[in-house]
Coordinates of C-alpha atoms in Angstrom, one line a residue:
M94 CA 79.0 26.6 99.6
R95 CA 79.6 22.6 99.6
Y96 CA 79.8 20.6 96.4
E97 CA 78.1 16.9 96.3
G98 CA 79.0 14.9 93.1
G99 CA 80.2 17.8 91.4
Q100 CA 76.9 19.5 92.0
P101 CA 76.5 22.8 94.0
L102 CA 74.8 22.7 97.4
P103 CA 73.6 25.4 98.1
E104 CA 73.2 26.5 101.8
K105 CA 71.7 29.9 102.5
R106 CA 68.7 30.4 103.9
L107 CA 65.5 32.5 103.9
H108 CA 64.4 34.6 106.4
P109 CA 62.4 32.9 109.5
L110 CA 59.6 34.8 108.6
S111 CA 59.6 34.2 104.9
W112 CA 56.8 31.2 105.2
V113 CA 54.3 34.3 106.3
F114 CA 54.9 36.3 103.1
Q115 CA 54.4 33.0 100.8
L116 CA 51.4 32.1 103.2
V117 CA 49.9 35.7 102.2
G118 CA 50.7 35.2 98.3
S119 CA 48.9 31.9 98.3
L120 CA 45.9 33.0 100.1
G121 CA 44.7 34.1 96.6
A122 CA 44.2 30.9 95.0
V123 CA 43.7 28.9 98.3
I124 CA 40.5 30.8 99.7
P125 CA 38.2 30.7 96.3
I126 CA 39.0 27.0 96.5
G127 CA 38.2 26.7 100.0
V128 CA 34.7 28.6 99.2
A129 CA 33.7 26.6 96.4
V130 CA 34.1 23.3 98.3
A131 CA 32.2 24.6 101.4
L132 CA 29.1 25.6 99.6
G133 CA 29.0 22.1 97.6
A134 CA 29.9 20.2 100.7
E135 CA 27.1 18.5 102.7
R136 CA 26.8 20.1 106.2
G137 CA 28.0 16.9 108.0
G138 CA 31.3 16.9 106.4
L139 CA 32.1 20.4 105.6
F140 CA 34.5 20.6 109.0
W141 CA 36.6 17.6 107.4
V142 CA 36.6 19.7 103.9
V143 CA 37.6 23.0 105.3
V144 CA 40.0 22.1 107.8
P145 CA 42.6 20.5 105.1
L146 CA 42.2 23.3 103.0
L147 CA 43.2 26.0 105.6
L148 CA 46.2 23.4 106.6
L149 CA 47.5 23.4 103.2
G150 CA 48.7 26.9 103.0
P151 CA 50.2 26.8 105.9
L152 CA 52.1 23.4 105.6
G153 CA 52.9 24.6 101.9
A154 CA 54.4 28.1 103.0
L155 CA 56.6 26.1 105.5
W156 CA 57.8 23.7 103.3
H157 CA 58.7 25.8 100.9
Q158 CA 60.7 27.8 103.3
C159 CA 62.4 24.5 104.3
V160 CA 63.4 23.4 100.9
Y161 CA 64.3 27.0 99.2
R162 CA 68.3 27.5 99.3
Y163 CA 70.8 30.3 97.6
D164 CA 74.5 30.6 97.4
F165 CA 77.1 32.1 95.3
A166 CA 79.3 29.7 93.5
D167 CA 82.1 30.9 91.5
D168 CA 80.6 32.1 88.6
G169 CA 76.9 32.5 89.2
L170 CA 74.1 32.7 91.6
V171 CA 72.7 29.1 92.8
I172 CA 69.2 28.7 93.4
R173 CA 67.3 25.6 94.8
D174 CA 64.0 25.6 94.9
G175 CA 60.4 22.9 94.3
L176 CA 58.2 21.7 96.5
I177 CA 57.9 18.1 95.0
F178 CA 60.2 18.2 91.8
R179 CA 63.6 20.3 93.2
N180 CA 64.9 22.6 91.0
L181 CA 68.7 23.7 90.7
R182 CA 69.7 27.0 88.5
Q183 CA 72.5 28.5 88.3
I184 CA 72.4 32.6 87.0
D185 CA 75.5 33.9 85.5
Y186 CA 76.8 36.7 87.4
R187 CA 78.0 38.2 84.1
R188 CA 74.2 38.2 83.1
I189 CA 72.8 39.9 86.2
E190 CA 71.7 43.0 85.1
N191 CA 69.8 44.5 88.1
I192 CA 68.7 43.3 91.6
D193 CA 65.4 45.6 92.7
T194 CA 63.8 45.2 96.3
Q195 CA 60.2 45.6 97.1
R196 CA 58.9 46.2 100.3
N197 CA 55.4 46.6 101.6
L198 CA 54.0 47.6 104.9
L199 CA 54.5 44.1 106.2
H200 CA 58.1 43.9 105.0
R201 CA 58.9 47.3 106.2
L202 CA 57.2 46.5 109.8
L203 CA 59.3 43.3 109.7
G204 CA 62.6 44.4 108.6
V205 CA 63.1 42.3 105.4
A206 CA 62.4 42.5 101.5
D207 CA 61.4 40.7 98.6
V208 CA 64.4 40.7 95.9
K209 CA 64.1 40.4 92.3
V210 CA 67.1 39.4 90.3
E211 CA 66.6 40.5 86.6
T212 CA 69.0 39.4 83.6
S213 CA 69.6 40.5 80.2
S214 CA 67.3 37.9 78.9
G215 CA 64.4 40.2 79.8
G216 CA 60.8 38.8 80.2
G217 CA 60.4 40.0 83.5
A218 CA 62.5 38.6 87.1
E219 CA 64.8 35.7 86.2
A220 CA 64.2 34.8 90.1
T221 CA 62.4 36.2 92.7
I222 CA 63.5 35.5 96.3
R223 CA 61.0 35.7 99.2
V224 CA 62.0 37.0 101.5
L225 CA 65.3 38.3 103.1
S226 CA 66.5 40.6 106.0
L227 CA 67.5 43.9 104.8
D228 CA 71.4 42.8 105.6
D229 CA 71.1 39.6 103.7
A230 CA 69.4 41.8 101.0
R231 CA 72.4 44.1 100.9
T232 CA 74.9 41.2 101.3
L233 CA 73.3 39.3 98.2
S234 CA 73.9 42.4 95.9
D235 CA 77.2 43.5 96.9
T236 CA 78.6 40.0 96.1
V237 CA 76.3 39.1 93.2
F238 CA 77.8 42.8 91.6
A239 CA 81.5 42.6 92.9
R240 CA 81.6 39.1 91.4
R241 CA 80.2 40.1 88.1
D242 CA 82.6 43.1 88.1
A243 CA 85.6 40.6 88.8
L244 CA 84.4 38.4 86.1
K245 CA 84.3 40.8 83.5
G246 CA 87.4 42.5 84.4
A247 CA 85.9 45.6 85.7
T248 CA 87.7 48.1 87.9
S249 CA 85.0 49.9 89.2
T250 CA 84.0 49.9 93.1
D251 CA 80.7 51.3 92.8
D252 CA 78.7 50.6 96.2
H253 CA 75.4 48.3 94.5
D254 CA 72.9 48.0 97.5
A255 CA 69.6 46.1 97.5
G256 CA 68.4 46.8 101.2
E257 CA 68.9 50.4 101.8
P258 CA 70.7 51.7 98.9
A259 CA 73.9 54.5 99.6
E260 CA 73.7 57.7 98.7
G261 CA 74.7 59.0 95.7
T262 CA 73.8 62.1 93.5
T263 CA 70.3 63.3 93.8
L264 CA 68.7 64.2 90.2
L265 CA 65.1 64.2 91.4
T266 CA 62.9 64.4 94.1
L267 CA 58.9 64.7 94.1
P268 CA 57.2 66.9 96.8
P269 CA 53.8 65.9 97.9
G270 CA 52.6 69.2 95.7
E271 CA 54.1 67.1 92.4
L272 CA 52.4 64.3 93.2
V273 CA 48.8 65.9 93.8
M274 CA 49.8 67.5 90.3
L275 CA 50.3 63.9 88.8
G276 CA 47.4 62.9 90.3
L277 CA 45.6 65.6 88.3
I278 CA 46.8 64.6 85.1
D279 CA 46.4 61.2 85.5
N280 CA 43.3 60.0 83.8
R281 CA 43.4 55.7 84.2
N282 CA 41.0 55.9 87.4
L283 CA 38.3 57.5 85.4
L284 CA 37.6 54.2 83.6
W285 CA 36.9 52.4 86.7
V286 CA 34.7 55.0 88.0
G287 CA 32.8 55.5 84.9
A288 CA 32.7 51.5 84.4
V289 CA 31.2 51.6 88.5
L290 CA 28.8 54.3 87.2
G291 CA 27.6 52.3 84.0
A292 CA 26.8 49.4 86.4
F293 CA 25.0 51.7 88.8
M294 CA 22.9 53.4 85.9
Q295 CA 21.8 50.2 84.9
V296 CA 20.2 49.4 88.1
V297 CA 19.1 52.7 88.7
N298 CA 18.2 55.2 86.1
V299 CA 17.2 58.5 85.5
E300 CA 13.4 58.1 85.8
T301 CA 14.4 56.2 89.3
L302 CA 16.5 59.4 90.5
Q303 CA 13.5 61.5 89.6
R304 CA 11.2 59.5 91.8
L305 CA 13.8 59.4 94.9
L306 CA 14.8 63.4 94.5
G307 CA 11.0 64.4 93.9
P308 CA 10.2 64.2 97.7
V309 CA 13.5 66.0 98.7
L310 CA 13.6 68.5 96.3
R311 CA 9.6 69.4 97.4
D312 CA 10.4 69.1 101.0
A313 CA 13.6 71.2 100.3
G314 CA 10.9 74.0 98.8
V315 CA 12.2 73.9 95.1
A316 CA 9.3 71.5 94.3
W317 CA 9.2 73.7 90.9
L318 CA 12.7 72.2 90.0
D319 CA 10.8 68.4 90.1
Q320 CA 8.4 69.9 87.1
L321 CA 10.8 70.8 84.7
G322 CA 11.1 67.3 83.6
L323 CA 13.5 67.0 80.6
A324 CA 15.4 69.8 82.2
V325 CA 16.3 67.7 85.4
A326 CA 17.3 64.9 83.6
V327 CA 20.0 67.2 81.4
L328 CA 20.9 68.6 84.8
L329 CA 21.3 65.0 86.9
A330 CA 23.3 63.9 83.9
L331 CA 25.6 66.9 83.9
A332 CA 26.2 66.7 87.9
T333 CA 26.5 62.7 87.3
L334 CA 29.6 63.8 85.0
V335 CA 31.1 66.5 87.3
A336 CA 30.9 63.6 90.2
V337 CA 32.4 61.3 88.2
L338 CA 35.3 63.5 87.0
A339 CA 35.4 64.9 90.8
V340 CA 36.1 61.3 92.4
G341 CA 38.0 60.4 89.4
K342 CA 40.6 62.7 89.9
I343 CA 40.1 62.1 94.0
L344 CA 41.5 59.0 93.2
S345 CA 44.2 59.4 91.1
V346 CA 45.5 61.9 93.6
V347 CA 45.3 59.3 96.4
A348 CA 46.9 56.7 93.9
A349 CA 49.6 58.9 93.1
L350 CA 50.4 60.0 96.6
V351 CA 50.3 56.3 97.6
K352 CA 52.6 54.9 94.8
Y353 CA 55.3 57.7 94.6
Y354 CA 55.6 58.8 98.0
G355 CA 59.2 60.0 98.9
Y356 CA 60.3 59.3 95.4
R357 CA 63.9 59.7 94.4
L358 CA 66.2 59.5 91.6
D359 CA 69.8 59.2 92.8
E360 CA 72.9 58.4 90.4
Q361 CA 75.3 56.2 91.7
G362 CA 78.4 55.6 89.3
S363 CA 76.9 53.8 85.8
D364 CA 73.5 53.1 87.9
L365 CA 70.1 55.3 88.2
R366 CA 68.5 54.2 91.7
V367 CA 64.6 55.0 91.9
R368 CA 63.0 54.8 94.9
H369 CA 59.4 55.5 96.0
G370 CA 56.2 53.7 97.7
L371 CA 54.2 55.1 100.9
F372 CA 52.8 51.0 101.7
T373 CA 54.9 49.4 99.2
R374 CA 58.3 50.7 98.8
V375 CA 60.2 49.9 95.7
S376 CA 63.7 50.1 94.8
V377 CA 64.6 50.0 91.4
T378 CA 68.3 49.7 89.3
L379 CA 68.5 51.4 85.8
R380 CA 71.8 50.4 84.4
V381 CA 73.0 53.3 82.1
P382 CA 75.0 51.2 79.5
R383 CA 71.4 49.4 79.0
I384 CA 69.4 52.4 78.0
Q385 CA 68.0 51.9 74.8
V386 CA 65.4 54.6 74.1
V387 CA 63.9 57.8 76.2
H388 CA 60.3 58.6 76.1
Q389 CA 59.0 62.0 76.6
L390 CA 55.3 62.0 77.1
A391 CA 53.1 65.7 77.5
T392 CA 49.5 65.2 77.4
P393 CA 47.5 68.3 77.1
L394 CA 47.1 68.4 81.3
H395 CA 50.9 68.1 81.3
R396 CA 51.3 71.1 79.2
L397 CA 48.4 73.2 81.4
F398 CA 50.6 72.6 84.5
R399 CA 53.9 72.8 82.1
R400 CA 55.0 69.1 82.9
V401 CA 56.3 66.2 81.0
A402 CA 56.9 62.6 81.8
L403 CA 59.9 60.4 81.3
Q404 CA 60.2 56.6 80.8
V405 CA 63.3 54.9 79.7
D406 CA 63.3 51.2 77.4
Q407 CA 65.8 48.8 79.1
A408 CA 67.6 45.7 77.3
G409 CA 66.2 43.3 79.5
G410 CA 63.9 43.9 82.5
G411 CA 60.1 43.5 82.7
G412 CA 58.6 46.7 83.0
D413 CA 55.8 48.3 85.3
P414 CA 52.9 46.4 84.6
E415 CA 51.3 48.5 87.5
A416 CA 52.1 51.4 85.2
G417 CA 50.6 49.8 82.0
Q418 CA 54.2 49.4 80.6
S419 CA 55.7 46.1 79.0
G420 CA 58.5 44.7 77.7
G421 CA 61.7 47.0 79.1
A422 CA 59.7 49.9 79.8
R423 CA 60.7 51.8 83.1
P424 CA 59.3 55.1 84.5
L425 CA 62.4 57.7 85.1
A426 CA 60.4 60.5 86.1
P427 CA 56.4 60.3 86.5
I428 CA 56.5 64.2 86.5
C429 CA 59.0 66.6 85.7
T430 CA 59.5 70.2 84.3
P431 CA 60.9 70.2 80.6
A432 CA 64.1 72.1 82.0
Q433 CA 64.5 68.9 84.1
A434 CA 63.8 66.4 81.7
E435 CA 66.3 67.6 79.5
A436 CA 68.9 67.1 82.3
L437 CA 67.6 63.6 82.9
I438 CA 67.5 62.8 79.2
A439 CA 71.2 63.9 79.3
R440 CA 71.8 61.7 82.5
A441 CA 70.5 58.9 80.9
L442 CA 72.3 59.0 77.8
P443 CA 75.7 60.4 78.6
G444 CA 77.8 62.1 76.4
M445 CA 75.1 61.8 73.4
T446 CA 73.1 64.8 73.9
G447 CA 75.7 67.8 73.2
H448 CA 74.8 68.6 69.4
Q449 CA 71.9 71.0 68.6
P450 CA 69.5 68.9 66.7
E451 CA 68.4 70.3 62.8
W452 CA 64.7 69.4 62.8
Q453 CA 63.3 68.0 59.8
S454 CA 59.4 68.0 58.7
L455 CA 57.8 65.0 57.2
S456 CA 56.5 65.0 53.5
S457 CA 54.9 67.8 52.0
R458 CA 52.1 65.6 51.0
T459 CA 51.3 64.7 54.8
R460 CA 48.6 67.3 55.4
H461 CA 46.6 66.4 52.2
R462 CA 46.8 62.8 53.2
L463 CA 45.6 62.9 56.4
A464 CA 43.2 65.1 55.9
R465 CA 41.6 62.9 53.1
L466 CA 42.1 59.9 55.5
W467 CA 40.1 62.0 58.5
L468 CA 37.4 63.2 56.1
W469 CA 36.7 59.5 55.1
C470 CA 36.4 58.6 58.6
W471 CA 34.2 61.1 59.6
T472 CA 31.9 60.8 56.7
A473 CA 31.5 56.5 57.3
L474 CA 30.9 57.3 61.1
T475 CA 28.1 60.6 60.3
L476 CA 26.6 59.3 57.1
P477 CA 24.7 56.4 57.8
P478 CA 23.4 57.4 61.4
G479 CA 22.6 60.9 59.6
L480 CA 20.5 59.6 56.7
W481 CA 18.8 57.2 59.7
W482 CA 17.5 60.3 61.8
L483 CA 17.8 63.3 59.3
G484 CA 17.2 61.9 55.9
V485 CA 18.3 63.9 53.1
H486 CA 19.1 66.5 55.5
G487 CA 22.1 64.0 56.7
L488 CA 24.1 64.8 53.6
W489 CA 25.0 67.6 55.0
L490 CA 27.1 66.0 58.3
P491 CA 30.0 65.0 56.8
L492 CA 30.7 68.7 55.4
A493 CA 30.8 69.5 58.8
G494 CA 34.1 67.2 59.3
V495 CA 35.9 69.1 56.7
P496 CA 37.3 72.0 58.8
L497 CA 38.0 69.1 61.5
A498 CA 40.1 67.0 58.8
L499 CA 41.8 69.9 58.1
I500 CA 43.1 71.3 61.2
H501 CA 44.2 67.8 62.1
G502 CA 46.3 67.3 58.8
H503 CA 48.1 70.6 59.7
L504 CA 48.8 70.4 63.1
Y505 CA 50.2 66.9 62.6
A506 CA 52.4 67.8 59.9
K507 CA 53.7 70.6 62.0
Y508 CA 54.6 69.5 65.2
T509 CA 55.9 66.2 63.9
R510 CA 59.5 65.9 63.0
W511 CA 62.4 64.4 63.3
A512 CA 66.5 65.0 63.4
L513 CA 69.4 63.3 63.5
T514 CA 72.8 64.2 65.0
P515 CA 76.1 62.3 65.1
D516 CA 75.1 60.4 68.3
L517 CA 71.0 60.2 68.3
L518 CA 68.0 59.9 66.4
L519 CA 65.0 62.2 67.4
F520 CA 61.6 62.0 67.0
H521 CA 58.8 64.3 68.0
R522 CA 55.1 62.9 67.3
G523 CA 51.5 64.3 67.6
W524 CA 50.0 67.6 68.5
L525 CA 47.6 67.0 71.1
W526 CA 49.3 64.0 73.0
R527 CA 52.6 64.9 72.3
R528 CA 55.7 62.0 72.5
L529 CA 59.5 62.5 72.0
A530 CA 61.6 59.4 71.1
V531 CA 65.5 60.0 72.0
V532 CA 67.3 57.0 70.1
P533 CA 71.0 56.6 70.5
R534 CA 72.4 55.5 67.1
N535 CA 75.0 52.9 68.7
R536 CA 72.1 50.8 70.2
I537 CA 69.9 50.6 66.9
Q538 CA 69.6 46.6 66.2
A539 CA 67.8 46.6 63.0
I540 CA 66.1 49.3 60.7
R541 CA 63.0 48.6 58.3
L542 CA 61.5 50.5 55.6
T543 CA 58.3 49.7 54.6
R544 CA 55.3 51.1 52.3
S545 CA 51.8 50.4 51.8
P546 CA 49.7 50.9 48.8
F547 CA 48.6 54.2 50.3
D548 CA 52.7 55.0 51.4
R549 CA 53.2 54.4 47.3
R550 CA 50.0 56.3 46.4
Y551 CA 51.5 59.4 48.1
R552 CA 55.1 58.4 47.5
M553 CA 56.0 58.0 50.8
S554 CA 57.6 55.4 53.3
E555 CA 57.7 54.4 56.9
L556 CA 61.0 53.6 58.7
E557 CA 61.1 51.6 61.7
V558 CA 63.8 51.4 64.0
D559 CA 64.1 48.5 66.7
T560 CA 66.5 48.5 69.8
A561 CA 67.4 45.6 72.2
G562 CA 64.6 47.0 74.6
G563 CA 61.7 47.6 72.0
G564 CA 60.9 43.7 71.2
L565 CA 57.2 44.3 71.2
G566 CA 55.9 46.0 68.2
K567 CA 54.1 48.9 70.3
R568 CA 57.8 49.7 71.7
R569 CA 59.1 50.2 68.7
V570 CA 60.1 53.8 67.1
R571 CA 58.0 54.1 64.0
L572 CA 58.6 57.6 61.6
P573 CA 55.7 57.7 59.2
Y574 CA 54.7 59.8 56.4
L575 CA 58.5 60.4 55.1
D576 CA 59.4 61.3 51.5
R577 CA 60.5 57.7 50.3
R578 CA 64.0 59.3 49.3
V579 CA 64.4 61.0 52.5
A580 CA 63.5 57.7 54.3
A581 CA 66.1 56.0 52.1
R582 CA 68.8 58.5 52.8
L583 CA 68.2 58.4 56.7
G584 CA 67.6 54.5 56.8
S585 CA 71.4 54.4 55.1
A586 CA 72.7 56.9 57.6
L587 CA 71.5 54.8 60.2
Y588 CA 72.8 51.6 59.2
H589 CA 76.5 53.2 58.4

């Protein structure tokens, strides 16, 4: 790399077809503007309005490819970009944690990849290089990690690939059968199907469906069904519900097969490498020394299929927005058996899982507190509509919530517990959606004890544990409903 006036001048260029991917990425912003301008333009001047807009994207993409440069300085990766205002960035090798690649179908056809450089600062990728050939991506990864290890005085010779990583010890693979099971467990697509159905029913209601289906039923010889009135409406509602569930599950299975096709988790030195994707091939590096918390989730459907899901919180990293994650959250195993999960946790937190945990329960007053809370909520939700529709008889509705409140309080207190080993803090929470958080004690950044007015009434405290991977409140580990003396002792043990 050359220097001019003491300033580095990066010389390495992007792939010759980089402008194609830059153009595709900018179409989402250019097309709506072009359509809006074209609709508002006069017919005679339409040509002179649309043509410049159509040329704007390719010219901008070609200009970006011409000015974008990267290179390797003695102590950092240097990147120059900017169409009008030129920016020169230098990323210290010692701050670089991950170099990940992403390849959709077009990338794979042309033999290129998007390269994302992530640092310990978090908040997403520090730099995205779009696009490099696989050889250049591999060279970038090898050079960066070799110089980082040299600056840190490391003696490791692990191969850090970005294009097609070298083979390591395979910890987990997901065959199509497991992906189908994952799709059946996942319920996120039901929200989209339900929204579409709701919009459809605003246009076509049950009465309209009856008018449309009446002639069909008569022609089929079951005209008597059309005369049942309310029964037909109920039957249509149930059939619609079943159809929504079926379509939602089919979409979930297809999405799981496309997103996690060829899922493979390898262990390479101190890294865990994840690769998956049918059309968009994703390669992610999980640095084991930067794993802060391991989360295990078991929903009712997970338990039905005897499966669990694993995620890790990393210091730095941008999470996986497509999976609904934020901060430093990354999927370790979207689906696996409990035995596989135990083995993967041991790999993610090496040397920390050898001690058998002694589980401790919450405060003895937890059942009573949660039962009262649920009963008050049930009363607030059911009493006003009950009095409105049933009059005095609506006073009996809150009593129906007493068994539910007692059952919830008992099961939550039964299945929610914590344990402390010489190396780990473990917290198991919930009885319907069961979550397990495994926190290494040497990666705890802060400990906080809080007491709300209700906590003081029941002589309880809540202990909150923060790590470098839990900057957002929802990613922190919270232990509620602890006896205040137990919480004080636990906080003191974690602090020391």
